[in-house]
PDB file of C-alpha atoms and ligand atoms in Angstrom:
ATOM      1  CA  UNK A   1      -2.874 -19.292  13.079  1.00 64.00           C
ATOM      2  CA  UNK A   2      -2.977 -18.202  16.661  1.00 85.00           C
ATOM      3  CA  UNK A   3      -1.036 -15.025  16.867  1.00 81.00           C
ATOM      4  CA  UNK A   4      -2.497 -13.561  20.362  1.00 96.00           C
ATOM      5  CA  UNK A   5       0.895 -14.666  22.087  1.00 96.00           C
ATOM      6  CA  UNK A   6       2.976 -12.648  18.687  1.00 97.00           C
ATOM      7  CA  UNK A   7       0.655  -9.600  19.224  1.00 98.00           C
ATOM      8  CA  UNK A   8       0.760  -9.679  23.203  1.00 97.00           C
ATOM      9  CA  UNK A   9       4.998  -9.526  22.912  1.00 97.00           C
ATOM     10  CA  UNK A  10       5.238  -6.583  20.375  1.00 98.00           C
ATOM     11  CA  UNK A  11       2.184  -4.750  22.321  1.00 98.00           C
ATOM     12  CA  UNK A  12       4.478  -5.540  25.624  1.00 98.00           C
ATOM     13  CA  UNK A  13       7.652  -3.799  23.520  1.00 98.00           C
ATOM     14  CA  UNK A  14       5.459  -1.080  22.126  1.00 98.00           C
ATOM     15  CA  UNK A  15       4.051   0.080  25.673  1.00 98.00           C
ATOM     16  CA  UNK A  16       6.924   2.579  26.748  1.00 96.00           C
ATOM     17  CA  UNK A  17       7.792   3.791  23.324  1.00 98.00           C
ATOM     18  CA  UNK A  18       9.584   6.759  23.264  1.00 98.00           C
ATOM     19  CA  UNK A  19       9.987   7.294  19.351  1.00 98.00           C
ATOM     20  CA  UNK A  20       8.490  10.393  18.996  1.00 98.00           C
ATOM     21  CA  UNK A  21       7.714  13.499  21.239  1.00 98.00           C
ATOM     22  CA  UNK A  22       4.178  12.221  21.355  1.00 98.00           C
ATOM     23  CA  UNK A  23       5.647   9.844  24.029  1.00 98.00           C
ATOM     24  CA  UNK A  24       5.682  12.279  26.434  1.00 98.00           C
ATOM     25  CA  UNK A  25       2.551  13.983  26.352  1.00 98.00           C
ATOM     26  CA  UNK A  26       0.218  10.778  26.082  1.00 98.00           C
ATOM     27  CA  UNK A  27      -1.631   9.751  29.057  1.00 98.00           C
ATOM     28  CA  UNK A  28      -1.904   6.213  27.570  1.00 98.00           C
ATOM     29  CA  UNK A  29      -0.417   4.295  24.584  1.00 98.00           C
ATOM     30  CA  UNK A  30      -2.987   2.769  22.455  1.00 98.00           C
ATOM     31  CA  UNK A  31      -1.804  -0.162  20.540  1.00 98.00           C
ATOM     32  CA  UNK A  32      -4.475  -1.994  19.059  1.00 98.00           C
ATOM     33  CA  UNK A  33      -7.830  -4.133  19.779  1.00 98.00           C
ATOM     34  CA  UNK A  34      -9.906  -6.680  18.211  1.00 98.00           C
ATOM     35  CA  UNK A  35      -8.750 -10.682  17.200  1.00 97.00           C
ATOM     36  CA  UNK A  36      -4.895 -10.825  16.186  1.00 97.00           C
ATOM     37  CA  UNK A  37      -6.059 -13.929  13.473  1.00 97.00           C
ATOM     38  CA  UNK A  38      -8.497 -11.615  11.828  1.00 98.00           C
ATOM     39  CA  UNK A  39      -8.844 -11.767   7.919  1.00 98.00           C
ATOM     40  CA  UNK A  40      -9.402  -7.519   7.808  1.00 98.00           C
ATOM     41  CA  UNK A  41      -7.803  -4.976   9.794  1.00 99.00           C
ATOM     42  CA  UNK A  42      -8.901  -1.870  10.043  1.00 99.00           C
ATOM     43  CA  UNK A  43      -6.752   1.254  10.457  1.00 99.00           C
ATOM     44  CA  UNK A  44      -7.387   4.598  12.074  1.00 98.00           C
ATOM     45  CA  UNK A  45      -4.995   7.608  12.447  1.00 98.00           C
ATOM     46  CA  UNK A  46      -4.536   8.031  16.205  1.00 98.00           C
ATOM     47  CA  UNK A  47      -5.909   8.153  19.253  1.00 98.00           C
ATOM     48  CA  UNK A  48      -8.400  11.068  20.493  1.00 98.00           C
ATOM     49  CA  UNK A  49      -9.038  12.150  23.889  1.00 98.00           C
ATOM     50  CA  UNK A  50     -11.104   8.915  25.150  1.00 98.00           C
ATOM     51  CA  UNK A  51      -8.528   6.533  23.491  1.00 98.00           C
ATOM     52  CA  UNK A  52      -5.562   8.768  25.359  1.00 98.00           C
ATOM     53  CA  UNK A  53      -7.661   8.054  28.446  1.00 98.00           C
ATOM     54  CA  UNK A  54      -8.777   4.006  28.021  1.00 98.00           C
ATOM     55  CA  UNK A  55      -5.806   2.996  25.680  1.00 98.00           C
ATOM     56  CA  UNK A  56      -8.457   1.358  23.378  1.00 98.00           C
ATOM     57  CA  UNK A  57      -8.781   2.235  19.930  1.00 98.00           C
ATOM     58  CA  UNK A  58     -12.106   4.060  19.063  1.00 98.00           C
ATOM     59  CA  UNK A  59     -13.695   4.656  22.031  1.00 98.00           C
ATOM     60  CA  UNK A  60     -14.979   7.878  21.459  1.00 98.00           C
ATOM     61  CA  UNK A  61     -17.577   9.338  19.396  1.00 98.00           C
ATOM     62  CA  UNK A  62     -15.757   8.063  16.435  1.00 98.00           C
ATOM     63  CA  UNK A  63     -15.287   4.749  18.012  1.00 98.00           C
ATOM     64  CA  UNK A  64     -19.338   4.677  18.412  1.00 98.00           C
ATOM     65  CA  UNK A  65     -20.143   5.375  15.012  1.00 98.00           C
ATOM     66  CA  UNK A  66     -17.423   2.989  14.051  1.00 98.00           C
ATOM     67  CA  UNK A  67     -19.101   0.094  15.651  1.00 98.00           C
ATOM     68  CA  UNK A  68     -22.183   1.276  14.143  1.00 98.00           C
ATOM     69  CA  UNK A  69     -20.566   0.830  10.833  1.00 98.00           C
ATOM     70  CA  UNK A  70     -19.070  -2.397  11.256  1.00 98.00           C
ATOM     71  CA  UNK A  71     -22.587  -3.750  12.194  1.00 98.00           C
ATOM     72  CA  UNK A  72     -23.902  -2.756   9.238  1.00 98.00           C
ATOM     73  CA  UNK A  73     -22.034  -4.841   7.302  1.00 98.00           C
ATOM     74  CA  UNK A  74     -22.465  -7.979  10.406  1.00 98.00           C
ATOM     75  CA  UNK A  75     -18.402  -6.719  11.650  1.00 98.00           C
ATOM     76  CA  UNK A  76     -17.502  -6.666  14.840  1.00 98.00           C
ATOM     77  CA  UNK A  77     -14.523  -6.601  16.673  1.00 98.00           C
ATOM     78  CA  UNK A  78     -14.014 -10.347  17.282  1.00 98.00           C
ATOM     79  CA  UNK A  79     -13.824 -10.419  13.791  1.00 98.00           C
ATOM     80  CA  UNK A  80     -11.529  -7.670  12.641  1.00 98.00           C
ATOM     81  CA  UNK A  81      -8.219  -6.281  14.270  1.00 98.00           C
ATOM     82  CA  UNK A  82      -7.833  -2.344  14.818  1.00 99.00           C
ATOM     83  CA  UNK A  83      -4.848  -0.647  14.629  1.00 99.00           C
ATOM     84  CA  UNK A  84      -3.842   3.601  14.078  1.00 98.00           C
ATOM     85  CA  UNK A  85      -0.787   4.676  12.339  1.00 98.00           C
ATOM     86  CA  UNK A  86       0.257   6.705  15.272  1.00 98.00           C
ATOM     87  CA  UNK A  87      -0.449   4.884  19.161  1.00 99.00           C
ATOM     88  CA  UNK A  88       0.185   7.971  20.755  1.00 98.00           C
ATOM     89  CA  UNK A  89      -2.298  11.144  20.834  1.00 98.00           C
ATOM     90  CA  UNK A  90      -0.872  14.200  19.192  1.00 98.00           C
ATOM     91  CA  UNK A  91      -2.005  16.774  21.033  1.00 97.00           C
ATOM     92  CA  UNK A  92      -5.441  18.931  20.521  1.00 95.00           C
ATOM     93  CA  UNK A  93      -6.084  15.789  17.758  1.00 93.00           C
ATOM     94  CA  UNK A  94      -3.760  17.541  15.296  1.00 97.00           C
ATOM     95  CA  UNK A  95      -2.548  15.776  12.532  1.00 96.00           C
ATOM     96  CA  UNK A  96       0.644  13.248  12.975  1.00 98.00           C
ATOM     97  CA  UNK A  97       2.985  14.934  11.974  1.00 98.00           C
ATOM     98  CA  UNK A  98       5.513  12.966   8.965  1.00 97.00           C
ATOM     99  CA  UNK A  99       8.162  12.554  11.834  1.00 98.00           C
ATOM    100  CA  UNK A 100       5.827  10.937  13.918  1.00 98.00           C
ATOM    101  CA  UNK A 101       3.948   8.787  11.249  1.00 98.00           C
ATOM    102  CA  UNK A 102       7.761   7.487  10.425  1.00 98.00           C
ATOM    103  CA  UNK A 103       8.837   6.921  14.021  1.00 98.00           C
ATOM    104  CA  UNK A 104       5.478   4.767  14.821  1.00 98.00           C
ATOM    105  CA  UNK A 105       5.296   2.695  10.989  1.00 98.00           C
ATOM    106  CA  UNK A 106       7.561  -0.093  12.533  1.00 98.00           C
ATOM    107  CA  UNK A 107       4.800  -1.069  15.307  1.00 98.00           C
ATOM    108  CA  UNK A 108       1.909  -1.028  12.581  1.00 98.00           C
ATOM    109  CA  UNK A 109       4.205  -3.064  10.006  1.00 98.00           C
ATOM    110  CA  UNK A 110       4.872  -5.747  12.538  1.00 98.00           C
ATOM    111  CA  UNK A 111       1.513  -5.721  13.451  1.00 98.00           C
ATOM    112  CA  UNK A 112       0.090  -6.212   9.758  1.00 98.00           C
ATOM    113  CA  UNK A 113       3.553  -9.103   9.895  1.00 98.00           C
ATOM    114  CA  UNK A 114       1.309 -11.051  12.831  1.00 98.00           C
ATOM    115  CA  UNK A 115      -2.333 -10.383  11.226  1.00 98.00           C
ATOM    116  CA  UNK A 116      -1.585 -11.491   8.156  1.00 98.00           C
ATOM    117  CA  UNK A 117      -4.533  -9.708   6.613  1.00 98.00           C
ATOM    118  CA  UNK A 118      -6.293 -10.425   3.433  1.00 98.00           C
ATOM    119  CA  UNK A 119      -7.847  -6.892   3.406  1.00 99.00           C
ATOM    120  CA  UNK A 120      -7.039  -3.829   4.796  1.00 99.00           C
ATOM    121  CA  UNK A 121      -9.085  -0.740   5.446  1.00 99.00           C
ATOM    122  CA  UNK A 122      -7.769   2.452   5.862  1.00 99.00           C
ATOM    123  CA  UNK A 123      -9.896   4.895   7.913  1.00 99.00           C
ATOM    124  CA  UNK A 124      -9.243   8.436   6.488  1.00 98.00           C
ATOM    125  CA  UNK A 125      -6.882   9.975   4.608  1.00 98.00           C
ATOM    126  CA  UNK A 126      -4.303   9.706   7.277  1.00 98.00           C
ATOM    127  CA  UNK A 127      -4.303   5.892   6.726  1.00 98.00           C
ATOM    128  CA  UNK A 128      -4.717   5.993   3.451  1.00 98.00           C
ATOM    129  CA  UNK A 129      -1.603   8.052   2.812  1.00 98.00           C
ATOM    130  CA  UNK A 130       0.293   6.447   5.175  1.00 98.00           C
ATOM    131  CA  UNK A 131      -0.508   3.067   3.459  1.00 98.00           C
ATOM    132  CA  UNK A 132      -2.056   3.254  -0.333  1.00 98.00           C
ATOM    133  CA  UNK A 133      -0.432   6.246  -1.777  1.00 98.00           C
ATOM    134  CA  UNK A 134       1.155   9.306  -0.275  1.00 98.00           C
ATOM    135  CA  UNK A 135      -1.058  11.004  -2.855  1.00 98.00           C
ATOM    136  CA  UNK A 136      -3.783   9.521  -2.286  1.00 98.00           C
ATOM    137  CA  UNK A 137      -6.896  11.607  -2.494  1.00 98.00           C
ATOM    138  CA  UNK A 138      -9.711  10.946  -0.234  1.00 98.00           C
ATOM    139  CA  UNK A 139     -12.794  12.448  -1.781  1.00 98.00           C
ATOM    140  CA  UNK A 140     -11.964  11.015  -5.652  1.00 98.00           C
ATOM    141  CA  UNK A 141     -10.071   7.847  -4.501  1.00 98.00           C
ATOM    142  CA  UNK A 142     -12.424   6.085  -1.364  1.00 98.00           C
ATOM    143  CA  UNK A 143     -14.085   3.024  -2.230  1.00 99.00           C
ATOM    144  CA  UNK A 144     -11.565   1.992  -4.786  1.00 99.00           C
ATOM    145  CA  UNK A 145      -9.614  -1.484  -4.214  1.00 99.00           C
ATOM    146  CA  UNK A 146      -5.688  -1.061  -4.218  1.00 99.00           C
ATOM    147  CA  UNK A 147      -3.203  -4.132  -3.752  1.00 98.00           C
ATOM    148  CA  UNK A 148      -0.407  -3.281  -1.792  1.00 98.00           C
ATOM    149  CA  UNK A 149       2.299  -5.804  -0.712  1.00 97.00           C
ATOM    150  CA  UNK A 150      -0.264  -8.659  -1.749  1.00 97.00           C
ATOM    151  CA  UNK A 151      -3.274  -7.083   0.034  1.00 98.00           C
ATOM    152  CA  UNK A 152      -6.638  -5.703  -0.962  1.00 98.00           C
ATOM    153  CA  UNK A 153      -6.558  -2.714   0.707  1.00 99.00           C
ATOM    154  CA  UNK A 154      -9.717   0.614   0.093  1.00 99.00           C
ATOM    155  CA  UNK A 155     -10.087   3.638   2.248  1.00 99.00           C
ATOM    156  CA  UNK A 156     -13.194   5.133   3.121  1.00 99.00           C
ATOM    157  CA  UNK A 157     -13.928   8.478   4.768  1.00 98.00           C
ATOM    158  CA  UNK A 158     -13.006   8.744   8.646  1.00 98.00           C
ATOM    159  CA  UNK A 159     -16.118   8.186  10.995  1.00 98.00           C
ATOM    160  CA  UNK A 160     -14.909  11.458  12.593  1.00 98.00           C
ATOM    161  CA  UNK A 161     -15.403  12.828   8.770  1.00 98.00           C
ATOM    162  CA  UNK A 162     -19.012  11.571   8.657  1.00 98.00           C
ATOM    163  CA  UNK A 163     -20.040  13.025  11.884  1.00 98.00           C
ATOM    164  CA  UNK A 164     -18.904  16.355  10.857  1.00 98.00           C
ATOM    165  CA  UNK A 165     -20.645  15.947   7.418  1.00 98.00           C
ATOM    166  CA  UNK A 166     -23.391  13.911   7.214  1.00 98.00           C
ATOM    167  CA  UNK A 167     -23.499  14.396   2.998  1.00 98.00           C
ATOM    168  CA  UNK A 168     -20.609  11.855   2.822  1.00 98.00           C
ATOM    169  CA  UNK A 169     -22.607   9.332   4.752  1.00 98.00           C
ATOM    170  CA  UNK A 170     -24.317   7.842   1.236  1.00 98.00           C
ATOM    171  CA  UNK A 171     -21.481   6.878  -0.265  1.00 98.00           C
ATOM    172  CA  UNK A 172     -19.822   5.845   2.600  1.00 98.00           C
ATOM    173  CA  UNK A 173     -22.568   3.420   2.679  1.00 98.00           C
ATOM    174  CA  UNK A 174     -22.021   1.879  -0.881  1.00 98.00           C
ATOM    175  CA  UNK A 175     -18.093   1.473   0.152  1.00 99.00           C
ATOM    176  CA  UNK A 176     -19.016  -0.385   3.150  1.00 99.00           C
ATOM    177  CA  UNK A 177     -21.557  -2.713   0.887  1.00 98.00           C
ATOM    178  CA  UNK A 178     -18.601  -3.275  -1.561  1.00 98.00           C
ATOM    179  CA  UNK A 179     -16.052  -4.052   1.632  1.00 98.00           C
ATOM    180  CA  UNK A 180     -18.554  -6.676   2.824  1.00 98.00           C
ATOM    181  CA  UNK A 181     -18.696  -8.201  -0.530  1.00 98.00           C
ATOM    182  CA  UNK A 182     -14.820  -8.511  -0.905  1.00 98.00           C
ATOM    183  CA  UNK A 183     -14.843 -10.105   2.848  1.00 98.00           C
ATOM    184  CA  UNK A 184     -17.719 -12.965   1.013  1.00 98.00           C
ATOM    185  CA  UNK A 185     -15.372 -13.177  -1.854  1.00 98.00           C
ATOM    186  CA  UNK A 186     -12.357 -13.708  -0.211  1.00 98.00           C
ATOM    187  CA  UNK A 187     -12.390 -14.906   2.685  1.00 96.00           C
ATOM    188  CA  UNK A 188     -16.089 -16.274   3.254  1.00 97.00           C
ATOM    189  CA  UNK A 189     -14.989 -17.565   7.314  1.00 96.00           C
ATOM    190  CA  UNK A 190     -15.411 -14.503   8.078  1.00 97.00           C
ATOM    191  CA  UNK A 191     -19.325 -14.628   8.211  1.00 97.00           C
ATOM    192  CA  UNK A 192     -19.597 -18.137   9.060  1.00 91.00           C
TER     193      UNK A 192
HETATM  194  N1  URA B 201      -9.738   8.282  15.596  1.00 51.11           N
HETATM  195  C1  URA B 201      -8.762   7.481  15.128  1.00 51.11           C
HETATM  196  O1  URA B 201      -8.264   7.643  14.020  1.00 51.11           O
HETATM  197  N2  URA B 201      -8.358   6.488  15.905  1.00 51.11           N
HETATM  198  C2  URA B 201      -8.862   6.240  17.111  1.00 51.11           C
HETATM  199  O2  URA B 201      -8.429   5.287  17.750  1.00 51.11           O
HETATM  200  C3  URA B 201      -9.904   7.087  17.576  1.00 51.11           C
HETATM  201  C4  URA B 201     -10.311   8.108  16.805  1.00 51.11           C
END
């Protein structure tokens, strides 16, 4: 499948959203990065003040511990897409608020439509809310497997999370083991 043309439209749509008030306090809409005919996507909550500024997903200290993580497990991001359930920066990095999470689902939904992925990884509760469960409960429920909609989807704690509280880094480190292991079982291209 070569979906960079599919993605490149609905990112050209997305740009001048004005769904939410978040519209009009961004500096810069951040859509997504990473390869369109990825097997995982990965899926933040919204861009921070570097993303606001480049218009790249995870760019800031997140985003560096992020890469970190991938490369533990040999990800990059040729090989996964990244997406956030809102594009826009709410402001001071406060929560999305339900209004804005609703207003923004139909970019992320078409963009899971053109990925196609076999796995999806929710980064945070945010995500994990958003997509798994609205009850979902980070602390008891990260590192599970979930199928949703035909998916294999598993949260795991937030990099932003982890750099506030370094405790959660050891078990963050098992559910990044077990993610590379589902990639192997699943869908073994993606290491080849
Ligand atoms: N945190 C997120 O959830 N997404 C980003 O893109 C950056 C930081």
């Amino acid at each position: 499948k070569l979906m960079d043309k599919a993605m490149e439209e609905l990112r050209g749509q997305c740009l001048g959203c004005e769904g939410c008030v978040l519209g009009k306090t961004r500096t810069k809409l951040v859509f997504g990065d990473g390869n369109p005919n990825a097997k995982v996507m990965l899926v933040g909550e919204g861009p921070g003040e570097q993303e606001d500024l480049q218009g790249i997903p995870f760019v800031g200290r997140a985003g560096f511990l992020l890469d970190d993580m991938m490369k533990m497990i040999d990800l990059d991001r040729s090989r996964v897409y990244i997406a956030n359930i809102v594009k826009c920066r709410p402001p001071h990095n406060r929560d999305p608020l339900p209004e804005e999470r609703d207003a923004c689902s139909q970019w992320l939904k078409k963009q899971i439509e053109i990925v196609d992925p076999l796995i999806i990884i929710c980064l945070g509760r945010i995500a994990a809310t958003s997509l798994i469960d609205e009850d979902f409960r980070i602390t008891r429920q990260h590192g599970q497997w979930f199928d949703v909609d035909g998916r294999r989807c598993l949260a795991i704690y937030h990099p932003s999370a982890l750099l506030r509280d370094v405790s959660k880094r050891p078990e963050t480190f098992t559910d990044l083991r077990e993610i590379r292991s589902e990639i192997r079982r699943l869908c073994p291209e993606v290491y080849e």
